[in-house]
Amino acid sequence: MPTTIDLEGLGFDNGGHLLVNRALAGLEPGDRLVVRGRHPALGVHLAAWCRAEGHRLDPEAASPTIVRGRADRDRWRGAQRAGRTAADVVPHASREWGLAARGALVEPGGPALSVDWVDRDLVWADIAPQLYAQATANQWDPATAVDWTAAGSVPDDVEDAVVQVMTFLVENEQAALMIPARLLSRLHPHYREVMQLLAAQAADEARHMEIFTRRGLMHRDRLGLSGAGGRASLQTLLEEPDFTLASFLLSVLGEGSFLDLLHFLHRHAPDQVTADVTRLAARDEARHVAFGVAHTAHVVRTDPGFLHRLRTAVERRHAALADTAGLNKQVFDSLVVLAAGSWEPAAIARGWQDVLRLQQAMDSGRRRRLEYIGFPDDEAAALSALHTRNFM
Amino acid sequence: MSRPLLLGAVAYDPKVVTIWDGFRAWFRARGLDLDYVLYSHYERQVEDLLAGRIDLAWNSPLAWIRAERLARARGLPLRTVAMRDTDRDLTSVIVVRADSDLHSPGDLRGRTVATGAVDSPQATLLPLALLRGLGVDPEADGTLLRFDVGVGLHGDHIGGERDAATALLAGRADAACLIDANLLLFGRDGTLPSASVRVLAQTEPYDHCNMSVAPQADPALVDQFGELLLSMSYADDSARPLLDLEGLKEWLPGRTDRYAALDQAVSDTGFYDPDGALGADDYRP
């Protein structure tokens, strides 16, 4: 007795094929399915549908009878899952999975994805999922997170210093946006938490560009100066092709030092808006640094020989920048004036000391992170000393 | 690498380039040097096939009828090497609006019947032949509303059938002629909403396209081509996208015994003369 299905009044022009497909799913190729129903065009529809789907309608049978074909089985023969489950992050992601969701069953064929990083340990950090969750929870709106009406009055000379520092910050944030954007386009989406984190990072930097620009132009109609040495320093970051090295140079060393700078600016902010924008940016940057450190440490744990490549990358960048000025003197001077709060000689002397302390804090922070990653103390100190004078 | 085998296909849609580029690469990867040329209509393709300018023609059923007549007139053999699984046992239907007062084909006397293009086997020649067989000739005793979209493509362009279906729903025609697959398609895409039409008549099953072989073609090469074509598997992910585009799951050996009704319709209307010359006055491919 062949399997029988009754479509009642349902036609193939309003979903009848769903019931037929469901019944066929349980049968083997060559098995028969009798289809009953009252739709006037059922016979015509069924014949056309079977032909298109690779089934056969038995011309000899008294009632419409489908002989099950195998095209649906053939389509999925050799199909593989892109990881066993959505939670399973495999060590090697196949380019053949293309853009399939992690854990999806992937039909063979289709274009291979053109990405560079397909190995988990070259991009991963176990903390990535938590950091991403934190990143999405902590997104803020530049329009409302800062009270732009709390401008307050700032002495002209100090305002000039703020404008110059904001100009420097925007330039750095632009580099910090472009780097994760470049990295994530070359990353296999199987490692989606890392991809999402980089995307969130790029979005963070986009907001930073906005708030620093807005603060810079709050009392002025033009921004400050951009030094060639600073741009050369950032350019070396953009040109680093390796995922881990780019992440290390940008986040561990650059954004790590930048974080100290933002804390410094927050502490010496001459008005509430400056205090707000530097606080908000620092909160995001801390997360970027956390991923950079965790990822670099992950790579070093799986391959201790990678320490050598990290060292070489710092030395190479130092050599590339040996003939450039790095931080322009206007930025340095502006930091002193900001910390001083005025042009009184005693205040300037205090500001100067504060900027020196900032540089020491940056250095000790870098050494701490380098040691966490796996460098011995003396090497960490030596590498920190080679870091660019541009901070980032 | 063997001498190239040259295949002709009609460019009824831009995807034809993708399809035959893909097939060419697939055959070449298996040691058969295949190339293809595209035609803007079937008539020149058939003439070139008989003249030996191409070795194979991916022919519509009407093109096969003409090729056969031309071959017979010249005393040349003609054969087919393959067809798609979806080329077998098609039917055409004549549909009316569900609420119409028409209940049998005879009721169509004096009424307006919408068809596809003049050269569409499925939406014009075969259904009109069915009606004539039942004593109804819309050209003589009614009105024929023909939608000449893509003339020369032998009905491969769906536009004529869609226009006929739309005319039926709009009340500009009392009946429309369609291939069964398009009745299903139009029902599903909303052109003919569910329960809006009723099937008044249905043709006997007939076959559609086939891969015709030029009388002058190298038999060994053609056989190699046929064997490779028939070995193409839907489970092969390099071939499957091409099969999907071309609308089949499996290539089957060509058969030529289900073209009789079309052959008769061609004779009855004088679409081609017995020697394969163009006969229909209003046919301008």
XYZ file of C-alpha atoms in Angstrom:
677
model
C 0.000 0.000 0.000
C 1.778 3.185 -1.124
C 1.824 6.241 1.116
C -1.119 8.502 0.429
C -1.625 12.180 1.085
C -4.858 14.129 0.831
C -4.552 17.804 -0.064
C -8.308 18.272 0.234
C -9.055 21.572 -1.548
C -5.487 22.884 -1.426
C -3.859 23.648 -4.778
C -0.262 23.999 -5.821
C -0.945 27.669 -6.407
C -1.400 28.257 -2.706
C 1.008 25.973 -0.932
C -0.008 22.403 -1.807
C 3.582 21.535 -2.635
C 4.552 22.052 0.999
C 2.435 19.092 2.089
C 3.675 16.983 -0.802
C 7.301 17.826 -0.027
C 6.746 16.941 3.606
C 5.327 13.559 2.641
C 8.139 12.916 0.141
C 10.813 13.750 2.702
C 10.076 10.508 4.521
C 10.328 8.385 1.376
C 13.299 6.980 -0.504
C 14.014 7.697 -4.187
C 11.834 5.347 -6.239
C 9.126 5.168 -3.554
C 5.589 6.112 -4.531
C 3.238 8.698 -3.108
C -0.431 8.826 -4.029
C -1.794 12.367 -3.998
C -5.492 12.937 -3.503
C -7.282 16.270 -3.541
C -10.196 18.248 -4.927
C -8.410 21.205 -6.518
C -9.607 21.340 -10.141
C -6.106 21.897 -11.567
C -4.378 19.403 -9.282
C -3.459 17.018 -12.117
C -1.986 19.762 -14.321
C -0.114 21.388 -11.448
C 1.205 18.122 -10.119
C 2.630 17.065 -13.479
C 4.367 20.401 -14.014
C 5.667 20.479 -10.455
C 7.021 16.920 -10.537
C 8.802 17.592 -13.816
C 10.502 20.673 -12.425
C 11.474 19.004 -9.160
C 12.934 15.849 -10.656
C 10.104 13.549 -9.571
C 8.036 11.469 -11.975
C 4.287 11.129 -12.228
C 3.362 7.534 -12.998
C 1.271 7.723 -16.205
C -0.165 4.247 -15.632
C -1.502 4.810 -12.117
C -5.220 5.223 -11.559
C -4.791 8.034 -9.007
C -2.068 10.687 -9.337
C 1.045 8.908 -8.080
C 4.453 10.483 -7.640
C 7.559 8.351 -8.068
C 10.035 10.084 -5.805
C 13.160 11.447 -7.507
C 16.552 12.086 -5.960
C 17.391 15.649 -6.990
C 16.862 17.056 -3.490
C 19.148 14.372 -2.049
C 21.740 15.000 -4.764
C 21.758 18.711 -4.064
C 22.820 18.103 -0.461
C 25.159 15.173 -1.051
C 28.523 15.997 0.443
C 27.097 18.987 2.309
C 29.071 19.883 5.430
C 28.313 21.942 8.473
C 30.265 25.135 8.976
C 31.272 23.910 12.419
C 29.200 21.361 14.306
C 26.985 23.946 15.992
C 26.563 27.708 16.097
C 28.709 27.723 19.231
C 31.487 25.569 17.816
C 34.443 27.726 16.801
C 36.633 25.358 14.804
C 40.417 25.697 14.470
C 40.262 26.041 10.689
C 37.393 27.654 8.758
C 36.932 26.581 5.155
C 36.796 29.306 2.518
C 34.275 27.025 0.762
C 31.773 27.794 3.541
C 31.647 31.280 2.133
C 29.285 33.488 4.068
C 27.279 30.622 5.587
C 26.329 31.141 9.207
C 28.404 29.198 11.729
C 26.784 25.803 12.192
C 24.727 25.996 8.958
C 24.629 23.065 6.549
C 26.503 24.265 3.471
C 25.522 23.089 0.001
C 28.648 22.156 -1.948
C 29.570 24.564 -4.726
C 29.129 28.293 -4.729
C 31.922 30.804 -4.578
C 34.785 30.421 -2.140
C 35.260 33.389 0.148
C 38.278 35.533 -0.552
C 39.646 36.084 2.949
C 43.101 35.751 4.451
C 42.543 34.644 8.024
C 40.941 31.231 8.286
C 42.793 29.853 11.323
C 41.310 30.406 14.758
C 44.539 30.895 16.641
C 45.679 33.667 14.323
C 42.703 35.876 15.211
C 41.046 34.555 18.329
C 40.903 35.493 21.980
C 38.693 33.606 24.414
C 37.481 36.888 25.845
C 36.181 38.098 22.435
C 32.510 37.083 22.981
C 32.340 38.841 26.368
C 34.096 41.917 25.020
C 31.667 42.078 22.137
C 28.693 41.809 24.496
C 30.201 44.615 26.544
C 30.862 46.689 23.429
C 27.246 46.516 22.294
C 25.953 47.215 25.810
C 28.183 50.276 26.118
C 27.476 52.039 22.841
C 26.581 55.667 23.435
C 25.096 58.449 21.378
C 27.420 61.418 20.806
C 24.407 63.717 20.626
C 23.194 62.898 24.113
C 26.103 61.325 25.994
C 27.882 64.674 26.078
C 26.215 67.776 27.466
C 27.251 70.116 24.662
C 25.581 73.041 26.394
C 28.021 72.785 29.302
C 30.701 74.535 27.283
C 31.824 77.003 29.929
C 34.436 79.639 29.235
C 38.031 78.599 28.690
C 40.964 81.051 28.561
C 41.957 81.720 24.945
C 45.440 80.209 25.213
C 44.119 77.083 26.859
C 41.365 76.813 24.242
C 44.045 76.950 21.537
C 45.757 74.034 23.264
C 42.483 72.101 23.403
C 41.912 72.684 19.670
C 45.413 71.432 18.846
C 45.027 68.339 21.012
C 41.584 67.604 19.510
C 43.078 67.921 16.016
C 45.697 65.338 17.001
C 43.076 63.040 18.520
C 40.889 63.096 15.381
C 43.871 62.163 13.213
C 44.687 59.229 15.460
C 41.085 58.062 15.646
C 40.865 58.068 11.863
C 43.775 55.656 11.719
C 42.232 53.619 14.516
C 39.026 53.282 12.483
C 40.690 52.305 9.244
C 42.836 49.565 10.767
C 40.069 47.348 12.219
C 37.965 48.044 9.118
C 40.775 46.700 6.949
C 41.352 43.726 9.211
C 37.740 42.654 9.434
C 37.306 42.570 5.658
C 40.055 39.958 5.465
C 38.753 37.810 8.320
C 36.704 34.615 7.904
C 33.243 35.339 9.354
C 33.315 31.969 11.129
C 35.220 33.900 13.820
C 32.277 36.198 14.039
C 32.801 37.504 17.580
C 36.161 38.883 16.500
C 34.585 40.341 13.367
C 31.785 41.905 15.420
C 34.271 43.245 17.912
C 36.335 44.860 15.156
C 33.153 46.324 13.678
C 32.168 47.728 17.075
C 35.694 49.081 17.412
C 35.409 50.843 14.054
C 32.050 52.273 15.151
C 33.627 53.460 18.411
C 36.335 55.299 16.511
C 33.742 56.849 14.220
C 32.052 58.363 17.280
C 35.377 59.497 18.671
C 36.139 61.292 15.402
C 32.839 63.080 15.782
C 33.109 64.154 19.407
C 36.713 65.309 19.155
C 35.964 67.278 15.991
C 32.935 68.817 17.634
C 34.883 69.769 20.765
C 37.699 71.205 18.626
C 35.286 73.441 16.740
C 33.195 74.427 19.731
C 34.733 77.901 20.081
C 36.768 78.067 16.876
C 36.008 77.875 13.181
C 39.100 75.877 12.237
C 41.167 73.023 13.620
C 44.890 72.949 14.418
C 48.008 71.510 12.832
C 48.829 68.066 11.473
C 52.526 67.172 11.578
C 54.169 64.997 8.941
C 55.919 62.870 11.592
C 52.679 61.988 13.295
C 51.100 61.005 10.032
C 54.132 58.902 9.136
C 53.770 57.079 12.431
C 50.119 56.277 11.804
C 50.877 55.279 8.226
C 53.128 52.458 9.453
C 50.167 51.055 11.360
C 47.964 51.133 8.284
C 50.614 49.295 6.307
C 51.025 46.359 8.701
C 49.506 43.400 6.789
C 49.548 40.778 9.568
C 46.447 40.516 11.780
C 48.242 39.930 15.056
C 51.042 42.386 14.409
C 48.580 45.098 13.381
C 46.450 44.379 16.431
C 49.537 44.362 18.675
C 51.008 47.607 17.354
C 47.652 49.395 17.282
C 45.900 48.163 20.405
C 48.545 46.895 22.823
C 51.120 49.613 22.299
C 49.270 52.460 20.532
C 45.797 52.506 22.061
C 47.298 51.456 25.379
C 49.416 54.617 25.420
C 46.506 56.589 24.024
C 44.425 55.465 26.978
C 46.914 57.077 29.349
C 46.731 60.221 27.248
C 42.914 60.282 27.459
C 43.071 59.869 31.241
C 45.558 62.724 31.373
C 43.295 64.956 29.279
C 40.296 64.049 31.374
C 42.180 64.949 34.525
C 43.274 68.310 33.141
C 40.146 69.114 31.161
C 39.454 72.854 31.302
C 35.723 72.345 30.786
C 33.015 69.727 31.203
C 32.743 68.882 27.501
C 36.448 68.074 27.248
C 36.155 65.957 30.369
C 33.154 64.108 28.927
C 34.558 63.364 25.495
C 37.840 62.061 26.835
C 36.082 59.931 29.456
C 33.745 58.359 26.887
C 36.543 57.663 24.433
C 38.734 56.162 27.152
C 35.979 53.738 28.104
C 35.885 52.378 24.554
C 39.648 52.373 24.126
C 40.074 50.261 27.266
C 38.042 47.545 25.542
C 40.144 47.753 22.385
C 43.285 47.379 24.446
C 41.781 44.410 26.309
C 41.166 42.548 23.057
C 44.584 43.390 21.631
C 46.307 42.164 24.767
C 44.156 39.023 25.083
C 44.589 38.136 21.414
C 48.330 38.691 21.344
C 48.709 36.654 24.541
C 46.572 33.895 22.952
C 48.855 33.767 19.909
C 51.982 33.692 22.055
C 50.508 30.888 24.185
C 49.849 28.748 21.105
C 53.180 29.718 19.507
C 55.861 31.113 21.883
C 58.058 31.752 18.846
C 55.677 34.556 17.957
C 57.368 36.770 20.569
C 60.211 37.096 18.128
C 57.890 38.412 15.420
C 56.377 40.922 17.826
C 59.828 42.158 18.769
C 60.820 42.445 15.124
C 57.658 44.383 14.326
C 58.434 46.970 17.013
C 62.014 47.284 15.848
C 60.975 47.541 12.221
C 58.505 50.301 13.015
C 61.087 52.115 15.082
C 63.558 51.953 12.225
C 60.956 53.171 9.761
C 60.230 56.177 11.950
C 63.809 56.911 13.006
C 64.040 59.862 10.653
C 60.671 61.397 11.507
C 59.714 63.823 14.233
C 56.849 61.764 15.630
C 54.692 63.878 17.910
C 54.763 67.462 16.693
C 55.934 70.032 19.170
C 52.629 71.895 19.039
C 50.868 68.849 20.478
C 53.467 68.390 23.189
C 53.341 72.094 24.092
C 49.565 72.035 24.139
C 49.606 69.161 26.606
C 51.869 71.193 28.876
C 49.603 74.240 28.652
C 46.513 72.125 29.292
C 48.095 70.593 32.376
C 49.327 74.032 33.485
C 46.000 75.737 32.917
C 47.748 79.079 32.397
C 50.999 80.706 31.192
C 52.228 81.469 34.712
C 55.840 80.189 34.965
C 55.069 78.118 38.029
C 52.056 76.583 36.339
C 54.072 75.766 33.208
C 56.714 74.049 35.352
C 53.965 71.964 36.958
C 52.423 71.179 33.561
C 55.799 70.123 32.219
C 56.231 67.707 35.101
C 52.737 66.317 34.520
C 53.496 65.607 30.855
C 56.722 63.858 31.878
C 54.713 61.779 34.322
C 52.270 60.996 31.507
C 55.128 59.664 29.403
C 56.330 57.572 32.320
C 52.819 56.220 32.835
C 52.612 55.342 29.154
C 55.950 53.566 29.366
C 55.081 51.582 32.474
C 51.698 50.636 30.994
C 53.342 49.344 27.845
C 55.882 47.378 29.868
C 53.122 45.853 31.982
C 51.179 44.718 28.925
C 54.312 43.401 27.202
C 55.168 41.365 30.291
C 51.617 40.016 30.425
C 51.968 38.884 26.835
C 55.133 37.000 27.722
C 58.180 39.250 27.357
C 60.795 39.177 30.147
C 61.078 42.471 32.121
C 64.213 43.738 30.430
C 62.907 43.077 26.941
C 59.592 44.687 27.777
C 61.448 47.799 28.912
C 63.583 47.887 25.784
C 60.633 47.427 23.442
C 58.548 50.024 25.245
C 61.370 52.509 24.775
C 61.277 51.906 21.017
C 57.603 52.849 20.792
C 56.779 55.794 18.565
C 56.974 59.307 20.019
C 53.556 59.899 18.475
C 52.006 57.781 21.307
C 49.855 55.747 18.840
C 42.586 17.776 -27.258
C 40.265 16.857 -30.108
C 38.935 19.116 -32.863
C 36.422 21.572 -31.411
C 32.791 20.585 -31.556
C 30.667 23.636 -32.305
C 27.283 23.986 -30.663
C 24.599 26.511 -31.515
C 22.150 27.930 -28.981
C 19.562 30.679 -29.179
C 20.130 33.625 -26.872
C 16.584 33.915 -25.562
C 17.917 35.320 -22.273
C 21.250 36.766 -21.053
C 21.725 33.717 -18.816
C 22.359 31.668 -21.960
C 25.913 33.039 -22.019
C 26.501 31.914 -18.434
C 25.058 28.497 -19.173
C 27.119 27.719 -22.256
C 30.291 29.287 -20.914
C 29.881 26.950 -17.953
C 29.144 23.917 -20.099
C 32.102 24.704 -22.373
C 34.454 24.786 -19.375
C 32.881 21.610 -17.987
C 33.379 19.717 -21.274
C 36.887 21.029 -21.785
C 37.841 19.885 -18.296
C 36.799 16.407 -19.441
C 38.824 16.418 -22.634
C 36.179 17.490 -25.152
C 36.939 20.717 -26.919
C 33.498 22.300 -27.149
C 32.711 25.792 -28.297
C 29.431 27.525 -28.922
C 27.863 30.254 -31.006
C 24.697 32.140 -30.135
C 21.842 32.898 -32.503
C 19.233 35.598 -32.225
C 16.509 33.225 -33.467
C 15.993 29.557 -34.243
C 15.576 29.835 -38.005
C 19.166 30.815 -38.721
C 20.412 28.215 -36.254
C 18.521 25.467 -38.083
C 19.780 26.656 -41.468
C 23.360 26.683 -40.160
C 22.914 23.210 -38.659
C 21.858 21.789 -42.005
C 24.630 23.662 -43.787
C 27.155 22.062 -41.439
C 28.305 25.377 -40.003
C 27.580 24.046 -36.518
C 27.760 20.436 -35.299
C 24.987 20.581 -32.732
C 21.938 22.742 -32.198
C 20.113 23.171 -28.915
C 16.776 23.198 -30.716
C 13.246 24.062 -29.775
C 10.656 21.447 -30.800
C 9.594 23.687 -33.678
C 13.209 24.064 -34.768
C 13.504 20.281 -34.716
C 10.440 19.990 -37.005
C 11.988 22.404 -39.469
C 15.413 20.780 -39.312
C 13.845 17.416 -39.954
C 11.957 18.739 -42.986
C 15.031 20.444 -44.382
C 17.068 17.262 -43.865
C 14.480 15.058 -45.469
C 14.260 17.355 -48.490
C 18.015 17.087 -48.950
C 18.217 13.377 -48.250
C 20.307 13.929 -45.144
C 20.064 12.019 -41.869
C 19.138 13.929 -38.739
C 19.302 12.684 -35.200
C 19.156 13.957 -31.675
C 21.615 13.068 -28.978
C 19.958 14.251 -25.770
C 17.169 16.160 -24.091
C 16.424 17.373 -20.583
C 14.267 15.395 -18.184
C 12.048 18.472 -18.189
C 11.575 18.238 -21.972
C 9.449 15.122 -21.723
C 5.689 14.811 -21.548
C 4.702 18.449 -21.310
C 1.135 19.572 -21.890
C -0.523 22.844 -22.784
C -3.776 24.057 -21.325
C -6.519 26.407 -22.382
C -7.814 28.269 -19.371
C -10.835 30.484 -18.814
C -11.807 32.682 -15.905
C -13.195 30.611 -13.058
C -16.517 32.450 -13.151
C -16.954 32.364 -16.930
C -19.883 30.812 -18.717
C -17.575 28.626 -20.815
C -17.653 24.971 -19.866
C -16.409 23.094 -22.895
C -14.003 23.933 -25.713
C -16.964 24.180 -28.077
C -18.222 27.146 -26.089
C -15.217 29.110 -27.384
C -16.774 29.458 -30.851
C -17.028 33.130 -31.656
C -15.028 34.114 -28.594
C -11.593 35.693 -28.143
C -8.685 33.374 -27.466
C -5.346 34.786 -26.286
C -2.144 33.004 -27.254
C 1.581 33.487 -27.066
C 3.777 34.387 -30.025
C 3.046 33.156 -33.535
C 5.910 30.643 -33.303
C 5.246 29.324 -29.780
C 4.618 25.569 -29.922
C 3.230 25.458 -26.406
C 1.159 28.630 -26.236
C -0.032 28.948 -29.827
C 0.509 26.129 -32.312
C -0.398 23.124 -30.127
C -3.359 24.573 -28.209
C -4.846 26.052 -31.384
C -4.460 22.657 -33.054
C -6.267 21.101 -30.105
C -9.135 23.573 -30.524
C -9.328 22.982 -34.272
C -9.513 19.270 -33.583
C -12.524 19.989 -31.392
C -14.149 22.049 -34.103
C -13.179 25.520 -32.888
C -10.989 27.794 -34.990
C -10.558 31.185 -33.343
C -8.952 32.557 -36.485
C -11.970 31.645 -38.616
C -14.921 31.826 -36.257
C -13.739 33.962 -33.386
C -10.980 36.370 -32.504
C -7.362 35.435 -32.016
C -5.503 37.739 -29.632
C -1.880 36.878 -30.217
C 0.957 38.266 -28.101
C 3.986 38.302 -30.343
C 6.730 38.672 -27.744
C 10.169 37.385 -28.764
C 9.210 36.217 -32.232
C 11.861 33.832 -33.537
C 12.459 32.386 -30.073
C 9.768 29.747 -30.572
C 7.990 30.600 -27.357
C 11.092 30.416 -25.160
C 10.332 33.957 -24.028
C 7.676 33.814 -21.331
C 6.354 37.306 -22.089
C 3.713 36.281 -24.623
C 2.143 33.776 -22.260
C 2.156 36.217 -19.388
C 0.470 38.834 -21.569
C -2.161 36.282 -22.623
C -2.848 35.391 -18.979
C -3.118 39.058 -18.052
C -5.480 39.720 -20.963
C -7.677 36.853 -19.783
C -7.947 38.228 -16.261
C -8.561 41.749 -17.576
C -11.507 40.511 -19.642
C -9.860 41.262 -22.974
C -9.898 37.557 -23.843
C -12.256 34.704 -23.016
C -9.519 32.083 -22.894
C -5.736 31.938 -22.729
C -3.277 29.290 -23.930
C -0.393 28.342 -21.674
C 2.078 25.588 -21.064
C 1.223 23.635 -17.888
C 4.386 24.806 -16.095
C 3.396 28.426 -16.637
C -0.094 27.790 -15.348
C 1.621 26.637 -12.156
C 4.125 29.493 -12.203
C 1.504 32.193 -12.809
C -0.617 30.703 -10.051
C 2.276 30.930 -7.647
C 3.609 34.349 -8.612
C 0.222 36.030 -8.500
C -0.222 36.638 -12.239
C -3.221 34.304 -12.038
C -4.359 34.440 -8.414
C -5.457 31.213 -6.810
C -8.864 30.005 -8.029
C -9.064 32.775 -10.648
C -8.969 30.438 -13.654
C -10.235 27.051 -14.690
C -8.734 24.562 -17.168
C -11.050 24.114 -20.132
C -8.880 21.786 -22.215
C -5.500 20.098 -22.081
C -3.349 18.726 -24.900
C -1.883 15.262 -25.033
C 1.687 15.067 -23.672
C 4.409 16.187 -26.076
C 8.157 16.655 -25.913
C 10.041 19.930 -25.948
C 13.677 20.793 -26.794
C 16.357 18.438 -28.015
C 20.040 18.519 -28.894
C 20.002 18.038 -32.659
C 23.038 16.724 -34.516
C 24.193 18.100 -37.873
C 24.276 15.479 -40.629
C 27.939 16.368 -41.275
C 29.084 16.203 -37.639
C 31.824 13.762 -36.641
C 29.860 10.826 -35.135
C 32.628 9.839 -32.743
C 32.862 13.354 -31.340
C 29.114 13.654 -31.065
C 28.937 10.317 -29.275
C 31.621 11.461 -26.851
C 29.637 14.651 -26.297
C 26.455 12.645 -25.692
C 28.114 10.290 -23.242
C 29.596 13.143 -21.265
C 26.312 15.040 -21.277
C 24.391 12.038 -20.016
C 27.007 11.492 -17.299
C 26.468 14.972 -15.907
C 25.155 14.549 -12.376
C 23.024 16.829 -10.261
C 25.143 15.668 -7.333
C 28.207 17.284 -8.968
C 28.450 20.778 -7.543
C 30.405 22.032 -10.546
C 27.560 21.041 -12.891
C 24.546 21.635 -10.628
C 24.420 25.447 -10.960
C 24.411 25.048 -14.755
C 21.692 22.411 -14.613
C 19.665 24.671 -12.328
C 20.044 27.561 -14.771
C 19.118 25.386 -17.738
C 16.159 23.929 -15.828
C 16.873 20.229 -15.545
C 17.972 17.624 -13.059
C 19.160 15.037 -15.542
C 20.009 14.780 -19.235
C 18.226 11.914 -20.993
C 18.745 10.324 -24.406
C 16.908 12.281 -27.082
C 13.676 10.817 -28.406
C 11.719 12.073 -31.394
C 8.438 10.190 -31.265
C 6.493 12.856 -29.339
C 6.642 15.633 -31.912
C 3.816 14.296 -34.118
C 1.160 16.687 -32.863
C 3.404 19.676 -33.472
C 4.385 18.363 -36.877
C 0.707 18.082 -37.739
C 0.002 21.600 -36.450
C 2.837 22.944 -38.597
C 1.386 21.203 -41.657
C -2.144 22.335 -40.923
C -1.154 25.957 -40.610
C 1.524 25.885 -43.279
C 3.956 27.344 -40.766
C 6.710 25.553 -42.695
C 6.211 23.855 -46.037
C 7.039 20.143 -46.335
C 10.619 21.002 -47.345
C 11.146 23.247 -44.336
C 10.759 26.618 -46.047
C 9.101 29.373 -43.989
C 5.410 29.420 -44.788
C 3.583 31.544 -42.241
C 2.909 34.944 -43.823
C 3.088 36.859 -40.589
C 6.237 35.250 -39.248
C 9.211 37.636 -39.197
C 11.923 36.218 -36.967
